[in-house]
Coordinates of C-alpha atoms in Angstrom, one line a residue:
M176 CA 43.9 11.4 13.3
A177 CA 40.3 11.7 11.9
D178 CA 37.7 13.9 13.6
V179 CA 34.0 13.2 13.7
K180 CA 33.5 15.9 11.0
D181 CA 35.6 13.7 8.6
F182 CA 32.8 11.1 8.7
I183 CA 29.9 13.5 7.9
S184 CA 28.0 12.6 4.8
N185 CA 25.9 15.1 2.8
D186 CA 23.3 12.5 1.9
P187 CA 19.8 13.4 3.3
I188 CA 18.7 11.0 6.0
A189 CA 15.4 9.1 5.3
W190 CA 14.8 7.5 8.7
C191 CA 11.7 8.4 10.8
P192 CA 12.2 11.0 13.5
G193 CA 13.1 9.2 16.7
C194 CA 14.3 6.0 14.9
G195 CA 16.8 4.0 16.9
D196 CA 19.1 4.0 13.8
F197 CA 20.2 7.5 14.7
G198 CA 21.8 6.3 17.9
I199 CA 23.6 3.5 16.0
L200 CA 24.9 6.0 13.4
N201 CA 26.3 8.3 16.1
A202 CA 27.8 5.5 18.1
L203 CA 29.5 4.1 15.0
K204 CA 31.0 7.5 14.1
A205 CA 32.3 7.9 17.7
A206 CA 33.9 4.4 17.6
L207 CA 35.6 5.2 14.3
V208 CA 37.1 8.4 15.6
K209 CA 38.4 6.5 18.6
L210 CA 39.8 3.8 16.3
G211 CA 42.0 6.5 14.8
R212 CA 41.7 5.5 11.1
K213 CA 40.8 7.7 8.2
P214 CA 37.6 7.3 6.1
K215 CA 39.7 5.9 3.2
D216 CA 40.8 3.0 5.4
I217 CA 37.2 1.9 6.3
V218 CA 34.7 -0.1 4.3
I219 CA 31.0 -0.5 5.3
A220 CA 28.9 -3.1 3.5
S221 CA 25.1 -3.4 3.6
G222 CA 22.2 -5.1 1.9
I223 CA 18.6 -3.9 1.9
G224 CA 16.5 -2.3 4.6
Q225 CA 16.5 0.7 6.9
A226 CA 19.8 -0.4 8.5
A227 CA 21.3 -0.8 5.1
K228 CA 20.9 2.9 4.5
L229 CA 23.5 3.7 7.1
P230 CA 26.6 3.6 4.9
H231 CA 25.1 6.4 2.9
Y232 CA 25.1 8.6 6.0
I233 CA 28.7 8.2 6.9
K234 CA 31.7 9.3 4.8
C235 CA 33.9 6.3 4.0
N236 CA 34.0 3.5 1.4
C237 CA 30.6 1.8 0.9
I238 CA 29.1 -1.2 -0.8
N239 CA 25.3 -1.3 -0.8
G240 CA 24.3 -4.6 -2.5
L241 CA 21.7 -7.4 -2.6
H242 CA 19.3 -8.3 0.2
G243 CA 21.1 -10.5 2.8
R244 CA 24.3 -10.8 0.9
S245 CA 26.4 -8.1 2.6
L246 CA 28.5 -10.5 4.7
S247 CA 29.8 -12.3 1.6
Y248 CA 31.2 -9.2 -0.1
A249 CA 32.4 -7.8 3.2
S250 CA 34.5 -10.9 3.7
A251 CA 35.8 -10.7 0.1
V252 CA 36.9 -7.1 0.7
K253 CA 38.8 -8.1 3.8
I254 CA 40.5 -11.1 2.2
A255 CA 41.5 -9.0 -0.8
N256 CA 42.9 -6.1 1.3
R257 CA 43.7 -7.0 4.9
E258 CA 44.7 -3.4 5.7
L259 CA 41.1 -2.2 5.5
T260 CA 38.7 -2.1 8.5
V261 CA 35.6 -3.8 7.3
L262 CA 32.2 -3.6 8.9
V263 CA 28.6 -4.6 8.0
T264 CA 25.5 -2.7 8.9
T265 CA 22.4 -4.9 8.5
G266 CA 19.0 -5.5 10.0
D267 CA 17.5 -8.5 11.8
G268 CA 15.6 -9.4 8.6
D269 CA 18.4 -8.8 6.2
C270 CA 21.0 -10.7 8.4
Y271 CA 19.0 -13.5 10.1
G272 CA 16.3 -14.0 7.4
E273 CA 17.5 -13.4 3.8
G274 CA 21.1 -13.6 4.9
G275 CA 20.9 -16.4 7.4
N276 CA 23.1 -18.8 5.4
H277 CA 25.8 -16.1 5.1
F278 CA 25.5 -15.4 8.8
I279 CA 26.1 -19.0 9.7
H280 CA 29.1 -19.7 7.4
N281 CA 30.9 -16.4 8.0
I282 CA 30.9 -17.2 11.7
R283 CA 32.4 -20.6 10.9
R284 CA 35.1 -19.1 8.6
N285 CA 35.9 -16.4 11.2
T286 CA 36.9 -13.7 8.7
D287 CA 38.0 -10.6 10.4
I288 CA 34.9 -8.4 10.0
T289 CA 32.5 -6.7 12.4
V290 CA 28.8 -7.2 11.8
I291 CA 26.4 -4.6 13.4
V292 CA 22.8 -5.9 13.4
H293 CA 20.1 -3.3 13.9
N294 CA 17.5 -5.4 15.7
N295 CA 14.2 -3.6 15.7
Q296 CA 12.3 -6.9 15.6
I297 CA 10.3 -5.9 12.5
Y298 CA 10.6 -5.4 8.8
A299 CA 10.4 -1.6 8.8
L300 CA 11.3 -0.7 5.2
T301 CA 8.4 -2.8 4.0
K302 CA 5.9 -1.4 6.5
G303 CA 5.9 -3.7 9.5
Q304 CA 5.6 -7.4 8.8
A305 CA 7.2 -9.9 11.3
S306 CA 10.9 -10.4 11.0
P307 CA 12.9 -13.5 12.3
S308 CA 13.3 -11.8 15.7
T309 CA 9.7 -10.6 16.3
D310 CA 8.3 -11.8 19.6
E311 CA 5.9 -14.7 19.4
G312 CA 2.3 -13.5 19.5
Y313 CA 3.0 -10.0 18.2
V314 CA 0.2 -8.9 15.9
T315 CA 1.1 -7.1 12.6
K316 CA -0.9 -6.2 9.5
V317 CA 0.3 -9.4 7.9
Q318 CA 0.3 -11.7 11.0
T319 CA -3.2 -10.6 12.1
Q320 CA -3.6 -13.6 14.5
G321 CA -0.2 -13.0 16.0
V322 CA 3.2 -14.4 15.1
I323 CA 3.2 -18.2 15.6
S324 CA 7.0 -18.8 15.1
E325 CA 9.5 -18.6 17.9
P326 CA 12.0 -15.7 17.4
I327 CA 15.5 -16.6 16.3
R328 CA 18.0 -16.6 19.1
A329 CA 20.9 -15.1 17.2
L330 CA 23.3 -14.5 20.1
E331 CA 23.0 -18.0 21.3
M332 CA 23.4 -19.3 17.8
A333 CA 26.5 -17.2 17.2
I334 CA 28.1 -18.5 20.3
V335 CA 27.3 -22.2 19.5
L336 CA 28.6 -21.7 15.9
G337 CA 32.0 -20.5 17.3
A338 CA 31.9 -16.7 17.0
G339 CA 34.8 -15.2 19.1
F340 CA 33.0 -12.0 19.9
V341 CA 29.3 -11.7 20.6
A342 CA 27.9 -8.5 22.1
R343 CA 24.5 -6.7 22.4
G344 CA 24.1 -3.0 22.7
Y345 CA 21.2 -0.5 22.9
S346 CA 20.7 2.3 20.5
A347 CA 19.7 4.8 23.2
D348 CA 22.9 4.2 25.1
M349 CA 25.4 5.7 22.6
E350 CA 28.5 5.7 24.8
H351 CA 28.1 2.1 25.8
L352 CA 27.3 1.1 22.2
S353 CA 30.3 3.0 20.8
W354 CA 32.5 1.0 23.2
L355 CA 31.1 -2.3 22.1
I356 CA 31.6 -1.5 18.4
L357 CA 35.2 -0.5 19.0
E358 CA 35.8 -3.7 21.0
G359 CA 34.3 -5.6 18.1
I360 CA 36.5 -3.9 15.5
E361 CA 39.6 -4.5 17.6
H362 CA 38.8 -8.2 18.1
K363 CA 40.6 -10.5 15.6
G364 CA 38.0 -12.5 13.7
F365 CA 34.2 -12.4 13.2
S366 CA 32.5 -10.0 15.6
L367 CA 28.8 -9.7 16.2
V368 CA 27.3 -6.6 17.7
E369 CA 23.6 -6.9 17.9
V370 CA 21.8 -3.6 18.7
L371 CA 18.4 -3.4 20.2
Q372 CA 16.8 -0.6 18.3
P373 CA 13.2 0.7 18.8
C374 CA 11.2 1.2 15.6
V375 CA 8.9 4.1 16.4
S376 CA 6.6 3.5 13.4
F377 CA 5.9 -0.2 13.2
N378 CA 6.9 -1.9 16.5
K379 CA 4.5 -0.7 19.2
K380 CA 5.7 -3.3 21.7
N381 CA 9.5 -3.0 22.0
T382 CA 9.6 0.7 22.6
Y383 CA 12.1 2.9 24.4
E384 CA 10.0 2.7 27.5
W385 CA 9.7 -1.1 27.2
Y386 CA 13.5 -1.5 26.9
S387 CA 14.3 1.0 29.7
K388 CA 12.5 -1.2 32.2
R389 CA 14.4 -4.3 31.3
I390 CA 17.9 -3.6 30.1
Y391 CA 20.9 -4.0 32.3
K392 CA 24.7 -4.0 31.7
A393 CA 26.0 -7.6 32.1
N394 CA 29.6 -6.4 32.4
D395 CA 28.8 -4.3 35.5
D396 CA 28.7 -7.6 37.4
P397 CA 32.4 -8.4 38.3
A398 CA 31.4 -12.0 38.8
Y399 CA 30.3 -12.4 35.1
D400 CA 33.1 -13.8 32.9
P401 CA 32.5 -13.3 29.1
G402 CA 35.1 -16.0 28.5
N403 CA 33.0 -18.6 30.2
Y404 CA 31.2 -20.5 27.4
V405 CA 28.4 -21.9 29.5
A406 CA 27.8 -18.7 31.4
A407 CA 27.7 -16.8 28.1
L408 CA 25.1 -19.1 26.7
Q409 CA 23.0 -18.6 29.8
K410 CA 23.4 -14.8 29.6
A411 CA 22.6 -14.8 25.9
S412 CA 19.3 -16.7 26.5
E413 CA 18.0 -14.0 28.9
W414 CA 15.0 -12.3 27.5
G415 CA 11.8 -10.9 28.9
D416 CA 11.8 -9.1 32.3
R417 CA 15.6 -8.7 32.2
I418 CA 17.7 -8.2 29.0
P419 CA 21.5 -8.0 29.2
I420 CA 23.6 -5.8 27.1
G421 CA 27.4 -5.7 26.9
I422 CA 30.1 -8.2 25.8
I423 CA 28.3 -11.5 26.2
Y424 CA 31.1 -13.8 24.9
K425 CA 34.7 -13.3 24.0
A426 CA 37.3 -15.8 23.0
E427 CA 40.6 -15.6 21.0
K428 CA 40.9 -17.9 18.1
A429 CA 42.6 -18.1 14.7
S430 CA 41.0 -16.0 12.0
Y431 CA 40.3 -17.3 8.5
E432 CA 43.2 -15.4 7.2
E433 CA 45.5 -17.2 9.6
K434 CA 44.0 -20.7 9.1
S435 CA 44.2 -20.4 5.3
G436 CA 47.7 -19.0 5.3
L437 CA 46.6 -15.9 3.4
N438 CA 48.2 -13.8 6.1
K439 CA 51.6 -15.0 5.0
R440 CA 51.0 -14.0 1.3
P441 CA 50.7 -10.5 -0.2
P442 CA 47.1 -9.5 -0.3
L443 CA 45.3 -9.7 -3.6
V444 CA 45.1 -6.0 -3.9
E445 CA 48.9 -5.9 -4.2
E446 CA 49.1 -8.5 -7.0
K447 CA 50.2 -7.2 -10.4
I448 CA 47.6 -7.7 -13.1
D449 CA 49.4 -6.0 -16.0
D450 CA 50.6 -9.2 -17.6
I451 CA 47.4 -11.2 -17.4
D452 CA 46.0 -11.9 -20.9
I453 CA 42.2 -12.2 -20.8
T454 CA 41.8 -12.0 -24.6
G455 CA 40.7 -15.7 -24.8
I456 CA 38.0 -15.2 -22.2
L457 CA 36.7 -12.1 -23.9
K458 CA 36.4 -13.9 -27.2
E459 CA 34.2 -16.6 -25.6
Y460 CA 31.6 -13.9 -24.9
A461 CA 32.0 -12.0 -28.2

């Protein structure tokens, strides 16, 4: 069984001191240790942004690619090798903005991947312009009169699109977040774990103090049933004076691998390629 030391990377961390990304990194390591798999059995995909740096800071297989495209190649990895545990670490801009189309259609396909969205409600890598999740009215150096667009409601959208696991964590509550990530990994199909993550440099509204006055754990209420679709939509819509974290919605459904029949065939990674002649293809490009 792997130890947390097995996931330590030697890459220097380039996040600001106090950044909420540190809590997500530590929670993810703790979840992977509890999962009991070795670094060689885990793949983390990312795109561009502060959140996308995370795979460099944890020792396992990593794909760091184009802005907003991480869900597409994460799904491809999972389809090619079903034995791997595949995760995505992405930001609110990378996933809900540039990658919005991939977000929608990967939920529909229900590929067995876990997507962790670092939601700091700002584009931090590019110095603080509004992201798709920035609160209406928030003033930035670009939106000098305040943001006029309504923020995207990603949790509600994921539930409506048919995601089988929708959760929200908080980067300052590492133990609770680690539990959510592990639950997401162990869920069969697409899992969304959105993490509220203060940006200490560019978001002066949604701070640790701001969140500490509002966050509560939805699953502490024994009357709340995450399997109730309507109740989950109502819970996901809460924002403002009270913000729920926890498993918001959970439902078992067939994964893409099961619906397509791929689960009954050998995975692509086991296919023999020795007898494939690509001479003709190469000549076309000669």
